[in-house]
Amino acid sequence: FVLSPGSDPTAALLTFAAAQGYGSKISVISMGQGQGPKAAALIDSARKAGSWVLLQNCHLAPSWMPALEKVCEGIKPENTDPDFRLWMTSLPSPAFPVSILQAGVKMTNEPPAGLRANLRRSYALDPISSPEFFEGQPRPGPFKALLFALAFLHAFVQERRKFGPIGWNIPYGFDDGDLRISVRQLAL
């Protein structure tokens, strides 16, 4: 996944993995200082076992990218289980190996344009889209009103991003993960 500011495909990928029967066979590691060797070991074991690996935020480990390129070059059909999948997320970065980009399938997840589209997308996110969560609150009237206010704030902040810091003192990305956490807190 090539990330755009404010997007986090992790929840969608975990949902997809569960739907494909890999919910318990996916390992997630957030890249950063010192995580490279752990990620390489995880990839090697998953490659043999036929499980999935998600390397989050590869742009935060630019010094490990050449090693990642070598690891990916070693993945061959004859030494890899056919069920193995390697997922990576990264902001656009000059340190990310071009060979991996050329060999892989690239996806991007950008917030929709327009307030209405952003609101619809917010209501389609987990856990809001779950009928059990949405309808199962002890005080549904106040919950739905507060949820709409929260979704509207999220949509508004997402829409304001395209204007940059104009009218804002500090730019802040109220992304999908922040909305998900806020909704769960609201449900408490």
mmCIF file of C-alpha atoms in Angstrom:
data_model
loop_
_atom_site.group_PDB
_atom_site.id
_atom_site.type_symbol
_atom_site.label_atom_id
_atom_site.label_comp_id
_atom_site.label_asym_id
_atom_site.label_seq_id
_atom_site.Cartn_x
_atom_site.Cartn_y
_atom_site.Cartn_z
ATOM 1 C CA PHE A 1 0.000 0.000 0.000
ATOM 2 C CA VAL A 2 1.283 3.429 -0.919
ATOM 3 C CA LEU A 3 -0.053 5.598 1.878
ATOM 4 C CA SER A 4 -1.506 9.032 1.589
ATOM 5 C CA PRO A 5 -1.698 11.266 4.669
ATOM 6 C CA GLY A 6 -4.540 10.157 6.920
ATOM 7 C CA SER A 7 -4.965 6.664 5.521
ATOM 8 C CA ASP A 8 -4.352 3.447 7.398
ATOM 9 C CA PRO A 9 -5.302 0.239 5.571
ATOM 10 C CA THR A 10 -4.395 -2.039 8.490
ATOM 11 C CA ALA A 11 -7.957 -2.567 9.743
ATOM 12 C CA ALA A 12 -9.222 -3.269 6.224
ATOM 13 C CA LEU A 13 -6.388 -5.742 5.611
ATOM 14 C CA LEU A 14 -7.031 -7.542 8.912
ATOM 15 C CA THR A 15 -10.727 -7.793 8.038
ATOM 16 C CA PHE A 16 -9.823 -9.151 4.599
ATOM 17 C CA ALA A 17 -7.408 -11.666 6.163
ATOM 18 C CA ALA A 18 -10.123 -12.888 8.525
ATOM 19 C CA ALA A 19 -12.584 -13.240 5.644
ATOM 20 C CA GLN A 20 -10.016 -15.314 3.718
ATOM 21 C CA GLY A 21 -9.366 -17.563 6.733
ATOM 22 C CA TYR A 22 -6.018 -15.985 7.626
ATOM 23 C CA GLY A 23 -7.119 -13.952 10.644
ATOM 24 C CA SER A 24 -4.874 -15.981 12.950
ATOM 25 C CA LYS A 25 -2.153 -16.456 10.332
ATOM 26 C CA ILE A 26 -1.180 -12.815 9.756
ATOM 27 C CA SER A 27 1.700 -11.164 11.604
ATOM 28 C CA VAL A 28 1.981 -7.390 11.818
ATOM 29 C CA ILE A 29 5.204 -5.523 12.557
ATOM 30 C CA SER A 30 5.603 -1.773 12.637
ATOM 31 C CA MET A 31 8.909 -0.817 11.081
ATOM 32 C CA GLY A 32 11.321 1.513 12.753
ATOM 33 C CA GLN A 33 14.672 1.437 14.421
ATOM 34 C CA GLY A 34 15.847 -2.118 15.120
ATOM 35 C CA GLN A 35 12.830 -3.875 13.607
ATOM 36 C CA GLY A 36 14.597 -4.988 10.402
ATOM 37 C CA PRO A 37 16.067 -8.291 11.655
ATOM 38 C CA LYS A 38 12.782 -9.186 13.366
ATOM 39 C CA ALA A 39 10.905 -8.481 10.135
ATOM 40 C CA ALA A 40 13.354 -10.592 8.103
ATOM 41 C CA ALA A 41 12.909 -13.541 10.493
ATOM 42 C CA LEU A 42 9.133 -13.115 10.392
ATOM 43 C CA ILE A 43 9.117 -13.067 6.577
ATOM 44 C CA ASP A 44 11.312 -16.166 6.427
ATOM 45 C CA SER A 45 9.108 -18.194 8.782
ATOM 46 C CA ALA A 46 5.882 -17.012 7.106
ATOM 47 C CA ARG A 47 7.300 -17.806 3.662
ATOM 48 C CA LYS A 48 7.816 -21.428 4.709
ATOM 49 C CA ALA A 49 4.558 -21.747 6.674
ATOM 50 C CA GLY A 50 2.279 -20.064 4.136
ATOM 51 C CA SER A 51 1.095 -17.261 6.399
ATOM 52 C CA TRP A 52 0.881 -13.505 5.815
ATOM 53 C CA VAL A 53 3.116 -10.660 6.992
ATOM 54 C CA LEU A 54 2.316 -6.951 7.122
ATOM 55 C CA LEU A 55 5.237 -4.538 7.366
ATOM 56 C CA GLN A 56 3.798 -1.199 8.439
ATOM 57 C CA ASN A 57 5.448 2.160 7.741
ATOM 58 C CA CYS A 58 8.442 0.928 5.741
ATOM 59 C CA HIS A 59 9.405 4.553 5.130
ATOM 60 C CA LEU A 60 10.510 4.727 8.782
ATOM 61 C CA ALA A 61 13.301 2.185 8.162
ATOM 62 C CA PRO A 62 15.199 3.626 5.175
ATOM 63 C CA SER A 63 18.497 2.046 6.225
ATOM 64 C CA TRP A 64 16.919 -1.435 6.128
ATOM 65 C CA MET A 65 15.409 -1.062 2.647
ATOM 66 C CA PRO A 66 18.432 -2.612 0.824
ATOM 67 C CA ALA A 67 18.163 -5.644 3.127
ATOM 68 C CA LEU A 68 14.431 -5.850 2.415
ATOM 69 C CA GLU A 69 15.209 -5.811 -1.290
ATOM 70 C CA LYS A 70 17.550 -8.795 -0.835
ATOM 71 C CA VAL A 71 14.929 -10.643 1.226
ATOM 72 C CA CYS A 72 12.337 -10.082 -1.503
ATOM 73 C CA GLU A 73 14.756 -11.239 -4.202
ATOM 74 C CA GLY A 74 15.118 -14.516 -2.282
ATOM 75 C CA ILE A 75 11.392 -15.220 -2.440
ATOM 76 C CA LYS A 76 11.023 -17.731 -5.273
ATOM 77 C CA PRO A 77 8.092 -20.030 -6.119
ATOM 78 C CA GLU A 78 10.209 -23.132 -5.498
ATOM 79 C CA ASN A 79 11.126 -22.130 -1.907
ATOM 80 C CA THR A 80 7.881 -20.416 -0.878
ATOM 81 C CA ASP A 81 4.477 -21.741 0.147
ATOM 82 C CA PRO A 82 1.849 -20.612 -2.389
ATOM 83 C CA ASP A 83 -0.335 -19.145 0.385
ATOM 84 C CA PHE A 84 2.402 -16.749 1.578
ATOM 85 C CA ARG A 85 1.656 -13.015 1.198
ATOM 86 C CA LEU A 86 3.876 -10.065 2.052
ATOM 87 C CA TRP A 87 2.046 -6.780 2.552
ATOM 88 C CA MET A 88 3.854 -3.481 3.055
ATOM 89 C CA THR A 89 2.718 0.050 3.797
ATOM 90 C CA SER A 90 4.855 3.097 3.104
ATOM 91 C CA LEU A 91 4.534 6.768 2.419
ATOM 92 C CA PRO A 92 6.164 7.707 -0.881
ATOM 93 C CA SER A 93 9.898 7.549 -0.163
ATOM 94 C CA PRO A 94 13.016 7.685 -2.323
ATOM 95 C CA ALA A 95 14.568 5.024 -0.061
ATOM 96 C CA PHE A 96 11.910 2.427 -0.949
ATOM 97 C CA PRO A 97 13.408 -0.093 -3.415
ATOM 98 C CA VAL A 98 12.191 0.374 -6.976
ATOM 99 C CA SER A 99 12.532 -3.359 -7.673
ATOM 100 C CA ILE A 100 9.926 -4.156 -5.007
ATOM 101 C CA LEU A 101 7.567 -1.564 -6.455
ATOM 102 C CA GLN A 102 8.017 -3.007 -9.945
ATOM 103 C CA ALA A 103 7.499 -6.595 -8.820
ATOM 104 C CA GLY A 104 4.539 -5.950 -6.523
ATOM 105 C CA VAL A 105 0.952 -4.858 -6.787
ATOM 106 C CA LYS A 106 0.557 -1.269 -5.642
ATOM 107 C CA MET A 107 -2.553 0.039 -3.925
ATOM 108 C CA THR A 108 -3.403 3.394 -2.464
ATOM 109 C CA ASN A 109 -6.198 4.369 -0.129
ATOM 110 C CA GLU A 110 -7.090 8.043 -0.256
ATOM 111 C CA PRO A 111 -9.914 9.799 1.546
ATOM 112 C CA PRO A 112 -12.793 10.667 -0.789
ATOM 113 C CA ALA A 113 -13.358 14.218 -1.999
ATOM 114 C CA GLY A 114 -16.305 16.113 -0.567
ATOM 115 C CA LEU A 115 -17.988 16.297 2.807
ATOM 116 C CA ARG A 116 -20.837 13.940 1.882
ATOM 117 C CA ALA A 117 -18.486 11.288 0.493
ATOM 118 C CA ASN A 118 -16.324 11.548 3.616
ATOM 119 C CA LEU A 119 -19.373 11.106 5.849
ATOM 120 C CA ARG A 120 -20.495 8.048 3.894
ATOM 121 C CA ARG A 121 -17.030 6.564 4.132
ATOM 122 C CA SER A 122 -16.932 7.214 7.890
ATOM 123 C CA TYR A 123 -20.200 5.332 8.361
ATOM 124 C CA ALA A 124 -18.830 2.450 6.270
ATOM 125 C CA LEU A 125 -15.804 1.988 8.546
ATOM 126 C CA ASP A 126 -15.574 -0.640 11.249
ATOM 127 C CA PRO A 127 -17.019 -0.582 13.963
ATOM 128 C CA ILE A 128 -19.683 1.932 12.836
ATOM 129 C CA SER A 129 -20.761 -0.256 9.909
ATOM 130 C CA SER A 130 -21.500 -3.176 12.214
ATOM 131 C CA PRO A 131 -25.280 -3.324 12.929
ATOM 132 C CA GLU A 132 -24.619 -4.907 16.329
ATOM 133 C CA PHE A 133 -22.412 -1.983 17.318
ATOM 134 C CA PHE A 134 -24.545 0.740 15.751
ATOM 135 C CA GLU A 135 -27.915 -0.469 17.057
ATOM 136 C CA GLY A 136 -26.721 -2.158 20.245
ATOM 137 C CA GLN A 137 -26.058 0.925 22.362
ATOM 138 C CA PRO A 138 -27.950 1.330 25.657
ATOM 139 C CA ARG A 139 -28.925 4.954 24.791
ATOM 140 C CA PRO A 140 -29.321 4.924 20.992
ATOM 141 C CA GLY A 141 -30.654 8.501 20.563
ATOM 142 C CA PRO A 142 -27.784 10.400 22.206
ATOM 143 C CA PHE A 143 -25.244 7.898 20.854
ATOM 144 C CA LYS A 144 -26.346 8.401 17.231
ATOM 145 C CA ALA A 145 -26.334 12.187 17.612
ATOM 146 C CA LEU A 146 -22.836 12.210 19.098
ATOM 147 C CA LEU A 147 -21.678 9.702 16.489
ATOM 148 C CA PHE A 148 -22.901 11.980 13.705
ATOM 149 C CA ALA A 149 -21.044 14.913 15.264
ATOM 150 C CA LEU A 150 -17.867 12.850 15.476
ATOM 151 C CA ALA A 151 -18.227 11.588 11.886
ATOM 152 C CA PHE A 152 -18.901 15.140 10.696
ATOM 153 C CA LEU A 153 -15.780 16.415 12.484
ATOM 154 C CA HIS A 154 -13.744 13.611 10.893
ATOM 155 C CA ALA A 155 -15.130 14.382 7.432
ATOM 156 C CA PHE A 156 -14.519 18.086 7.897
ATOM 157 C CA VAL A 157 -10.898 17.614 8.958
ATOM 158 C CA GLN A 158 -10.294 15.204 6.066
ATOM 159 C CA GLU A 159 -11.744 17.723 3.610
ATOM 160 C CA ARG A 160 -9.705 20.599 5.050
ATOM 161 C CA ARG A 161 -6.450 18.771 4.345
ATOM 162 C CA LYS A 162 -6.374 19.845 0.735
ATOM 163 C CA PHE A 163 -6.124 23.489 1.827
ATOM 164 C CA GLY A 164 -3.011 22.875 3.911
ATOM 165 C CA PRO A 165 -2.364 25.019 6.972
ATOM 166 C CA ILE A 166 -4.525 27.937 5.793
ATOM 167 C CA GLY A 167 -6.756 28.854 8.719
ATOM 168 C CA TRP A 168 -5.213 26.268 11.018
ATOM 169 C CA ASN A 169 -2.523 26.907 13.607
ATOM 170 C CA ILE A 170 -1.264 23.330 13.698
ATOM 171 C CA PRO A 171 -2.061 20.752 11.022
ATOM 172 C CA TYR A 172 -3.510 17.587 12.538
ATOM 173 C CA GLY A 173 -4.580 14.451 10.732
ATOM 174 C CA PHE A 174 -7.728 13.044 12.316
ATOM 175 C CA ASP A 175 -7.420 9.813 10.349
ATOM 176 C CA ASP A 176 -9.484 6.613 10.269
ATOM 177 C CA GLY A 177 -7.646 5.120 13.244
ATOM 178 C CA ASP A 178 -8.409 8.184 15.351
ATOM 179 C CA LEU A 179 -12.074 8.011 14.333
ATOM 180 C CA ARG A 180 -12.232 4.292 15.172
ATOM 181 C CA ILE A 181 -10.775 4.865 18.643
ATOM 182 C CA SER A 182 -13.045 7.871 19.269
ATOM 183 C CA VAL A 183 -16.156 5.890 18.301
ATOM 184 C CA ARG A 184 -15.203 3.055 20.617
ATOM 185 C CA GLN A 185 -14.697 5.557 23.455
ATOM 186 C CA LEU A 186 -18.059 7.100 22.666
ATOM 187 C CA ALA A 187 -19.700 3.687 22.993
ATOM 188 C CA LEU A 188 -18.352 3.263 26.540
#
